[in-house]
Amino acid sequence: MKRSSVKELLHSDKFLQEVHVKGWVRTFRSNRFIALNDGSTINNIQCVVDFENTDEELLKRITTSAAVSITGTLVESEGKGQSVEVKVTKLEILGDSNPDEYPIQPKKHSLEFLRENAHLRIRTNTFSAVMRVRSALSFGVHKYFQENGFNYVNTPIITGSDAEGAGEMFHVSNFETNKAPLNEEGNIDYTKDFFGKETNLTVSGQLEAETYAMALGKVYTFGPTFRAENSNTTRHLAEFWMIEPEVAFNDLDANMDLSEDFIKSVLGYVLENCKDDLEFLDNRLRQEEKSKPQAERSDMGLIEKLNFVAENNFKRVSYTEAFDILRNCKPNKKKKFQFPITEWGVDLQSEHERYLVEKHFKCPVILFDYPATIKAFYMRLNDDGKTVRAMDVLFPGIGEMVGGSQREERLDVLKSKMAELNIDEEELWWYLDTRKFGTAVHSGFGLGFERLVLFTTGMSNIRDVIPFPRTPQNAEF
Ligand code: 4AD
Ligand code: MG
């Protein structure tokens, strides 16, 4: 007999028909009521066991997290809280679960505890909701780009370049530790390594994506990126997924429009397609907020917040304007910032970004035209000679969600910038070629996918929105 999913059964009105379903027991009450979940939805289906006519040994094996196969009749439920249930006619235990050993009990566990059991945490309501939303978000990302004429490009994961110039790279080598051959100068001889040169895991697919944009016009990447930055924060991972669109002939304004339209569209997609999960996460967040002091509580619920972002314009502000706001704001004057805002040109820290979005503008903000000295080499220099056409999209509760720019398309300007920063022209000969052969204005940005999932689900730690987080001192599973 064809197996139905729990989701299908909950939406079905084929009463009195025989149905077949498989899943894991969430709870078993009064020797009668199984709450069964199979991952298709946040909701369980109630399966009612005729315990008087069921073998006692079998009843004992219906424990939390046991895998079961059930055949029965779909009926309208008499109990509260569900509209349909399954009257069990045949029950088979597919896989027992020892209740004394199973770590996830049907009670509230701390997120820290669940992180240590990342292989089982997905069996909780919270994590199954988060991961279904994550999956829908990633479909929403592809849908947006595919429907808007973008080509999906798979840029390499192993590369020889450091796109961001921050030196936060994981090296890739197949030399045996401590046995790497040395050259005459006594340095490691990478010409003898697997690739014949020094290589690392990519920190961004942008440089390669640019070459594709200069032929396919509109492209995007969506893949894993790696950063060996030692930041143990709730917003940093060593392995995360980045979405990087790159568009030929787009200037910075068009780039800002694209980022805003893209984010709104993807949020719209999950609002439409993940109603049950978002409602669950909305309630969860409400409970969490209750335990916070009044002053720190958010005045918007999760769904309300997502709708707000999807429906309202992002505020666009230059770095210089933002700098003035920050320099004159109360927390700065009262020396409440860990990094005081003193001179034009300072890099903005997360505390400043969050002040701007959460306290000052109270909506997502796009900051643009940053000082050249705090941004990467490839950003287009403005006529003032000191700012570049950079943009960061800042979100409440998150800080930086997107970083992007209009690219420096002028070969001579790009070369002199690289010389200033000691970036070897020979290393990036292929990148410079795009500026030699039919160069054109072009722009793009990178969106940290986990930060988007964090915002959409209302979770507060980035380790809880990726299945198996990689962070300093942690690569379990
Ligand atoms: O601002 P970033 O460093 O920009 C780039 O890599 C550009 N090459 C993008 C481009 O223009 N194509 O990173 C982009 C985004 C950040 O805004 C942030 O959301 C996310 O990537 N990100 C991280 N997310 C999680 N953990 C980390 N360690 C992250 N570092 C950056
Ligand atoms: Mg950035």
XYZ file of C-alpha atoms and ligand atoms in Angstrom:
509
model
C 0.000 0.000 0.000
C 1.225 3.492 -0.854
C 2.719 5.340 2.084
C 1.368 8.809 2.863
C 3.311 11.536 4.601
C 2.046 12.944 7.883
C 1.542 16.263 6.098
C -0.659 14.673 3.450
C -2.760 12.894 6.055
C -3.251 16.044 8.141
C -4.579 17.823 5.057
C -6.655 14.889 3.862
C -10.393 14.425 4.112
C -10.446 10.801 2.956
C -12.127 9.697 6.127
C -12.714 6.018 6.805
C -10.130 5.012 4.223
C -7.186 2.805 4.984
C -3.895 4.707 5.175
C -0.258 3.785 5.665
C 2.368 5.977 7.328
C 5.876 5.624 8.732
C 7.730 7.870 11.137
C 9.228 8.325 14.579
C 7.298 8.334 17.827
C 7.435 11.727 19.505
C 5.403 10.738 22.547
C 3.242 7.814 23.629
C 0.522 8.639 26.161
C -1.837 6.486 28.214
C -0.741 3.356 26.343
C -2.967 4.644 23.523
C -1.961 7.846 21.794
C 1.113 7.977 19.586
C 2.201 11.416 18.385
C 3.918 10.479 15.125
C 6.247 12.691 13.120
C 8.011 11.983 9.838
C 9.644 15.355 9.160
C 7.184 16.372 6.447
C 5.643 18.994 8.758
C 6.100 20.482 12.212
C 2.794 18.836 13.198
C 2.387 15.285 14.465
C -0.426 12.978 13.553
C -2.142 11.229 16.410
C -2.336 7.460 15.981
C -4.659 5.688 18.366
C -3.688 2.180 19.436
C -6.319 -0.326 20.468
C -4.299 -1.302 23.526
C -6.685 -3.950 24.762
C -6.074 -5.964 21.635
C -2.374 -5.240 21.317
C 0.380 -7.422 22.658
C 1.883 -5.938 25.837
C 5.455 -6.554 24.665
C 4.738 -4.537 21.537
C 3.224 -1.669 23.559
C 6.416 -1.473 25.622
C 8.453 -0.945 22.490
C 6.511 2.169 21.478
C 8.977 4.637 22.963
C 10.084 8.144 22.068
C 12.085 8.113 18.826
C 11.316 4.521 17.886
C 10.724 4.157 14.143
C 7.321 2.649 13.406
C 5.169 1.621 10.506
C 1.438 2.094 10.930
C -1.552 1.022 8.918
C -4.971 2.201 9.988
C -8.106 4.130 9.232
C -8.157 7.898 8.883
C -10.938 9.323 11.048
C -12.097 12.695 12.262
C -10.582 13.235 15.653
C -12.700 13.384 18.763
C -9.944 14.923 20.826
C -8.854 18.519 20.974
C -5.877 19.892 19.043
C -6.149 17.886 15.841
C -8.749 17.403 13.151
C -7.792 13.930 11.981
C -6.227 10.872 13.510
C -5.358 7.331 12.542
C -7.075 4.373 14.179
C -4.285 1.839 14.175
C -5.049 -1.575 12.747
C -1.484 -2.739 12.277
C 1.631 -1.510 14.013
C 5.170 -2.635 13.358
C 8.300 -1.458 15.150
C 10.925 -0.772 12.481
C 13.623 0.351 14.860
C 13.570 0.336 18.663
C 14.869 3.268 20.671
C 16.075 2.662 24.198
C 14.394 5.352 26.321
C 17.106 5.156 28.995
C 19.807 6.054 26.519
C 18.052 8.401 24.098
C 19.293 11.896 25.019
C 16.432 13.999 23.628
C 13.580 13.667 26.089
C 10.161 15.172 25.394
C 10.961 18.296 27.437
C 12.763 21.583 26.854
C 16.502 21.157 26.361
C 19.009 23.999 26.215
C 20.321 24.914 22.771
C 23.851 24.286 24.055
C 22.952 20.724 25.000
C 21.288 20.189 21.638
C 24.378 21.517 19.822
C 26.373 18.711 21.423
C 23.807 16.334 19.959
C 23.585 17.930 16.537
C 22.936 14.536 14.951
C 19.750 14.134 16.990
C 18.640 17.738 17.535
C 16.965 17.694 14.145
C 14.331 15.440 15.770
C 13.097 18.381 17.855
C 10.391 20.781 16.690
C 12.694 23.783 16.794
C 15.429 22.309 14.623
C 13.122 20.606 12.182
C 11.333 23.956 11.690
C 14.622 25.835 11.251
C 15.987 23.334 8.742
C 12.790 23.198 6.687
C 12.840 26.999 6.529
C 16.538 26.856 5.552
C 15.682 24.479 2.728
C 12.824 26.687 1.524
C 15.054 29.764 1.665
C 17.617 28.109 -0.535
C 14.923 27.152 -3.033
C 13.685 30.775 -2.871
C 17.210 31.949 -3.706
C 17.466 29.778 -6.824
C 13.903 30.621 -7.822
C 14.568 34.350 -7.660
C 17.709 34.211 -9.771
C 16.449 31.634 -12.238
C 13.279 33.645 -12.840
C 15.292 36.816 -13.347
C 17.696 35.604 -16.030
C 20.702 34.721 -13.879
C 22.963 31.740 -14.579
C 24.087 29.595 -11.658
C 27.890 29.309 -11.631
C 29.876 26.844 -9.536
C 33.108 28.589 -8.644
C 36.022 26.508 -7.305
C 36.298 25.624 -3.647
C 40.062 25.139 -3.893
C 41.770 28.272 -5.125
C 45.102 30.064 -5.106
C 43.701 33.510 -4.400
C 42.614 35.447 -1.334
C 39.729 37.465 -2.755
C 39.137 39.537 0.341
C 42.818 40.089 1.124
C 42.184 39.426 4.785
C 44.477 36.395 4.979
C 41.893 34.270 6.784
C 42.460 31.132 4.747
C 42.558 27.430 5.410
C 45.489 25.990 3.493
C 44.995 23.024 1.207
C 47.979 20.736 0.829
C 48.698 17.049 0.629
C 52.163 17.340 2.118
C 52.487 15.209 5.201
C 52.601 17.367 8.307
C 56.243 18.163 9.218
C 57.506 16.503 6.046
C 56.921 19.325 3.565
C 59.946 19.715 1.287
C 61.868 22.975 1.583
C 63.367 25.089 -1.181
C 66.838 26.655 -1.206
C 65.676 29.563 0.925
C 64.374 27.168 3.539
C 60.697 27.860 2.848
C 58.105 25.207 2.012
C 58.452 24.273 -1.654
C 54.893 24.407 -2.905
C 55.956 23.620 -6.467
C 56.200 20.042 -5.199
C 52.725 20.118 -3.627
C 49.643 18.581 -5.252
C 48.696 21.656 -7.292
C 52.241 22.897 -7.769
C 51.385 26.095 -5.926
C 50.071 27.348 -2.616
C 46.314 26.785 -2.415
C 43.526 27.413 0.073
C 39.791 26.912 0.584
C 37.923 29.793 -1.002
C 36.818 32.777 1.082
C 34.586 33.998 -1.761
C 33.733 33.002 -5.322
C 33.552 36.611 -6.427
C 36.700 36.958 -8.540
C 35.850 33.894 -10.612
C 32.181 34.932 -10.777
C 33.252 38.292 -12.218
C 34.897 36.552 -15.177
C 31.626 34.736 -15.843
C 29.531 37.896 -15.538
C 31.709 39.382 -18.277
C 30.336 36.779 -20.664
C 27.020 35.486 -19.300
C 25.908 38.912 -18.090
C 24.012 37.911 -14.967
C 25.381 35.148 -12.767
C 25.184 33.955 -9.185
C 27.057 31.521 -7.019
C 25.635 29.664 -4.033
C 28.196 27.523 -2.312
C 30.348 26.904 0.736
C 33.002 29.428 1.764
C 35.617 29.147 4.465
C 37.207 31.646 6.794
C 39.854 30.905 9.370
C 38.968 33.967 11.388
C 39.146 33.340 15.078
C 35.841 35.049 15.903
C 33.837 33.159 18.445
C 30.635 35.145 17.985
C 26.997 34.246 17.438
C 27.303 35.442 13.814
C 30.510 33.805 12.544
C 31.184 30.348 11.182
C 34.424 28.952 9.771
C 32.383 27.201 7.061
C 29.345 29.023 5.755
C 27.314 29.300 2.567
C 27.438 32.435 0.498
C 25.261 33.674 -2.338
C 27.111 35.958 -4.733
C 25.315 37.536 -7.689
C 27.458 39.458 -10.181
C 25.964 41.578 -12.963
C 27.634 43.176 -15.973
C 26.633 46.813 -16.603
C 25.092 47.278 -13.135
C 26.343 50.278 -11.186
C 26.113 50.580 -7.412
C 22.538 51.890 -7.442
C 21.402 48.922 -9.504
C 23.352 46.663 -7.133
C 21.523 48.112 -4.123
C 18.190 47.675 -5.921
C 19.057 44.052 -6.675
C 20.034 43.240 -3.090
C 16.846 44.743 -1.718
C 14.552 43.140 -4.267
C 16.274 39.781 -3.823
C 15.998 39.710 -0.026
C 12.362 40.803 -0.098
C 11.481 38.214 -2.689
C 13.110 35.366 -0.759
C 11.413 36.418 2.483
C 8.118 36.619 0.595
C 8.652 33.070 -0.618
C 9.080 31.609 2.870
C 6.236 33.696 4.298
C 4.032 32.089 1.671
C 5.417 28.550 1.863
C 6.508 27.940 5.460
C 3.471 29.126 7.393
C 3.341 26.327 9.985
C 7.063 26.431 10.710
C 7.139 30.230 10.953
C 4.153 30.228 13.284
C 5.936 27.731 15.498
C 9.144 29.812 15.451
C 7.148 32.984 16.092
C 5.678 31.413 19.234
C 9.034 30.092 20.288
C 10.543 33.563 20.019
C 7.682 35.064 22.017
C 8.466 32.635 24.845
C 12.184 33.476 24.648
C 11.449 37.202 24.746
C 9.468 36.788 27.950
C 12.613 35.742 29.781
C 14.461 38.907 28.700
C 14.421 42.217 30.571
C 11.727 44.588 29.243
C 14.218 46.991 27.639
C 15.759 44.259 25.477
C 12.507 42.812 24.232
C 11.645 43.223 20.587
C 8.299 44.923 20.007
C 7.646 42.896 16.850
C 6.877 39.204 16.518
C 8.847 37.136 14.010
C 6.246 37.011 11.240
C 5.439 40.676 11.743
C 9.131 41.500 11.417
C 9.497 39.458 8.220
C 6.472 41.149 6.708
C 7.815 44.528 7.738
C 11.109 43.908 5.948
C 9.408 42.431 2.893
C 7.096 45.428 2.548
C 9.162 48.498 3.494
C 12.012 50.252 1.752
C 15.505 49.809 3.125
C 17.091 53.078 4.180
C 20.111 54.094 2.050
C 22.776 56.142 3.816
C 26.378 57.009 2.931
C 29.181 56.060 5.298
C 29.816 59.765 5.908
C 26.196 60.416 6.927
C 26.245 57.324 9.150
C 29.523 58.452 10.659
C 27.976 61.813 11.621
C 24.938 60.112 13.155
C 27.172 57.794 15.155
C 29.621 60.455 16.273
C 26.803 62.587 17.654
C 24.679 59.812 19.141
C 24.126 59.398 22.875
C 25.966 56.101 23.372
C 29.043 57.547 21.675
C 28.979 60.737 23.732
C 28.421 58.756 26.907
C 31.332 56.474 25.933
C 29.053 53.423 25.818
C 30.580 52.019 22.620
C 33.476 49.644 23.063
C 34.990 51.272 19.965
C 34.381 55.036 20.160
C 33.570 56.842 16.915
C 36.201 59.541 16.646
C 37.718 60.049 13.215
C 36.264 59.692 9.765
C 37.643 56.522 8.251
C 37.200 54.138 11.174
C 35.713 50.744 10.389
C 32.219 50.284 11.790
C 31.843 47.537 14.361
C 28.797 45.428 14.953
C 27.734 47.665 17.886
C 27.613 50.666 15.518
C 25.790 48.808 12.773
C 23.204 47.616 15.238
C 22.750 51.086 16.703
C 21.984 52.394 13.226
C 19.426 49.719 12.340
C 17.893 48.974 15.722
C 17.878 52.350 17.446
C 18.224 55.047 14.819
C 16.524 53.944 11.591
C 14.565 50.950 12.930
C 14.673 49.206 9.557
C 17.268 47.514 7.309
C 19.890 50.008 6.155
C 22.183 50.004 3.136
C 25.393 51.878 3.875
C 27.437 52.897 0.829
C 30.570 54.802 -0.222
C 32.911 53.562 2.491
C 36.466 54.815 3.038
C 38.770 53.010 0.593
C 41.217 52.096 3.351
C 38.805 49.715 5.115
C 37.564 47.868 2.032
C 38.904 45.256 -0.432
C 41.139 46.076 -3.426
C 38.568 45.422 -6.146
C 36.067 48.139 -5.216
C 35.621 51.098 -7.552
C 37.295 54.296 -6.436
C 35.063 57.379 -6.307
C 36.110 60.737 -7.785
C 36.868 62.052 -4.295
C 39.840 59.678 -4.275
C 39.128 58.473 -0.739
C 35.856 56.522 -0.839
C 34.883 53.434 -2.806
C 31.569 52.268 -4.237
C 31.023 49.718 -1.499
C 27.720 48.749 0.095
C 26.791 46.784 3.188
C 23.216 45.780 3.964
C 22.638 45.892 7.717
C 19.833 44.030 9.474
C 18.307 44.335 12.933
C 19.621 41.701 15.320
C 22.220 40.603 12.777
C 24.347 43.532 11.679
C 25.979 42.891 8.304
C 23.901 40.605 6.107
C 25.375 41.615 2.750
C 28.687 43.045 1.585
C 29.132 44.169 -2.001
C 30.351 46.823 -4.387
C 30.660 48.214 -7.854
C 33.939 46.752 -9.138
C 36.953 48.736 -10.302
C 36.731 48.242 -14.067
C 39.623 50.602 -14.985
C 42.791 48.567 -15.491
C 45.218 51.342 -14.506
C 43.349 52.242 -11.306
C 43.026 48.578 -10.345
C 46.721 47.941 -10.956
C 47.853 50.866 -8.869
C 45.561 49.763 -6.040
C 47.022 46.273 -6.165
C 50.537 47.683 -6.119
C 49.639 49.778 -3.063
C 48.457 46.644 -1.241
C 51.319 44.436 -2.460
C 48.999 42.123 -4.375
C 50.975 40.243 -6.985
C 49.750 41.028 -10.526
C 51.058 37.688 -11.735
C 48.830 35.825 -9.269
C 45.740 37.564 -10.613
C 46.676 37.771 -14.294
C 43.382 36.167 -15.297
C 41.384 38.651 -13.217
C 43.218 41.568 -14.822
C 42.453 40.115 -18.261
C 38.761 40.942 -17.742
C 39.809 44.593 -17.551
C 41.900 44.276 -20.706
C 39.408 42.569 -22.961
C 36.084 44.383 -23.075
C 36.014 45.793 -19.584
C 32.689 47.228 -18.391
C 30.990 48.605 -15.320
C 29.819 45.699 -13.178
C 28.694 45.044 -9.619
C 27.814 42.299 -7.215
C 27.448 41.343 -3.602
C 27.747 38.454 -1.178
C 24.991 37.434 1.205
C 25.874 35.148 4.110
C 23.167 32.494 3.845
C 23.261 31.522 7.536
C 22.753 35.142 8.554
C 19.632 35.183 6.401
C 18.437 31.936 8.005
C 19.187 33.433 11.423
C 17.057 36.468 10.690
C 14.223 34.474 9.119
C 13.930 31.938 11.918
C 14.474 34.320 14.839
C 17.201 32.079 16.247
C 19.984 33.900 18.042
C 23.094 31.791 17.407
C 24.412 31.028 13.912
C 25.462 27.561 15.158
C 21.773 26.692 15.343
C 20.890 27.400 11.711
C 23.431 25.159 9.928
C 23.232 21.378 10.391
C 26.791 20.791 11.619
C 28.517 24.051 12.555
C 32.253 24.516 12.092
C 33.710 27.020 14.545
C 37.069 27.467 16.309
C 37.862 24.310 18.309
C 34.820 22.526 16.960
C 34.450 20.181 13.997
C 32.479 17.340 15.607
C 30.242 15.209 13.382
O 31.508 41.086 3.273
P 32.148 39.834 2.749
O 33.475 39.472 3.281
O 32.176 40.023 1.173
C 32.722 39.199 0.270
O 33.206 38.114 0.495
C 32.571 39.681 -1.157
N 33.532 38.971 -1.993
C 31.155 39.471 -1.615
C 30.904 39.953 -3.005
O 30.907 41.137 -3.240
N 30.665 39.053 -3.926
O 31.169 38.609 2.981
C 29.854 38.626 2.482
C 28.861 38.187 3.521
C 28.849 39.053 4.775
O 28.070 40.199 4.585
C 28.232 38.108 5.787
O 26.831 38.050 5.660
C 28.779 36.764 5.348
O 29.190 36.893 4.002
N 29.931 36.341 6.158
C 29.878 35.388 7.099
N 28.865 34.612 7.535
C 29.121 33.715 8.500
N 30.338 33.533 9.048
C 31.396 34.279 8.653
N 32.592 34.076 9.176
C 31.180 35.261 7.631
N 31.973 36.146 6.993
C 31.198 36.795 6.112
Mg 31.877 42.566 4.641
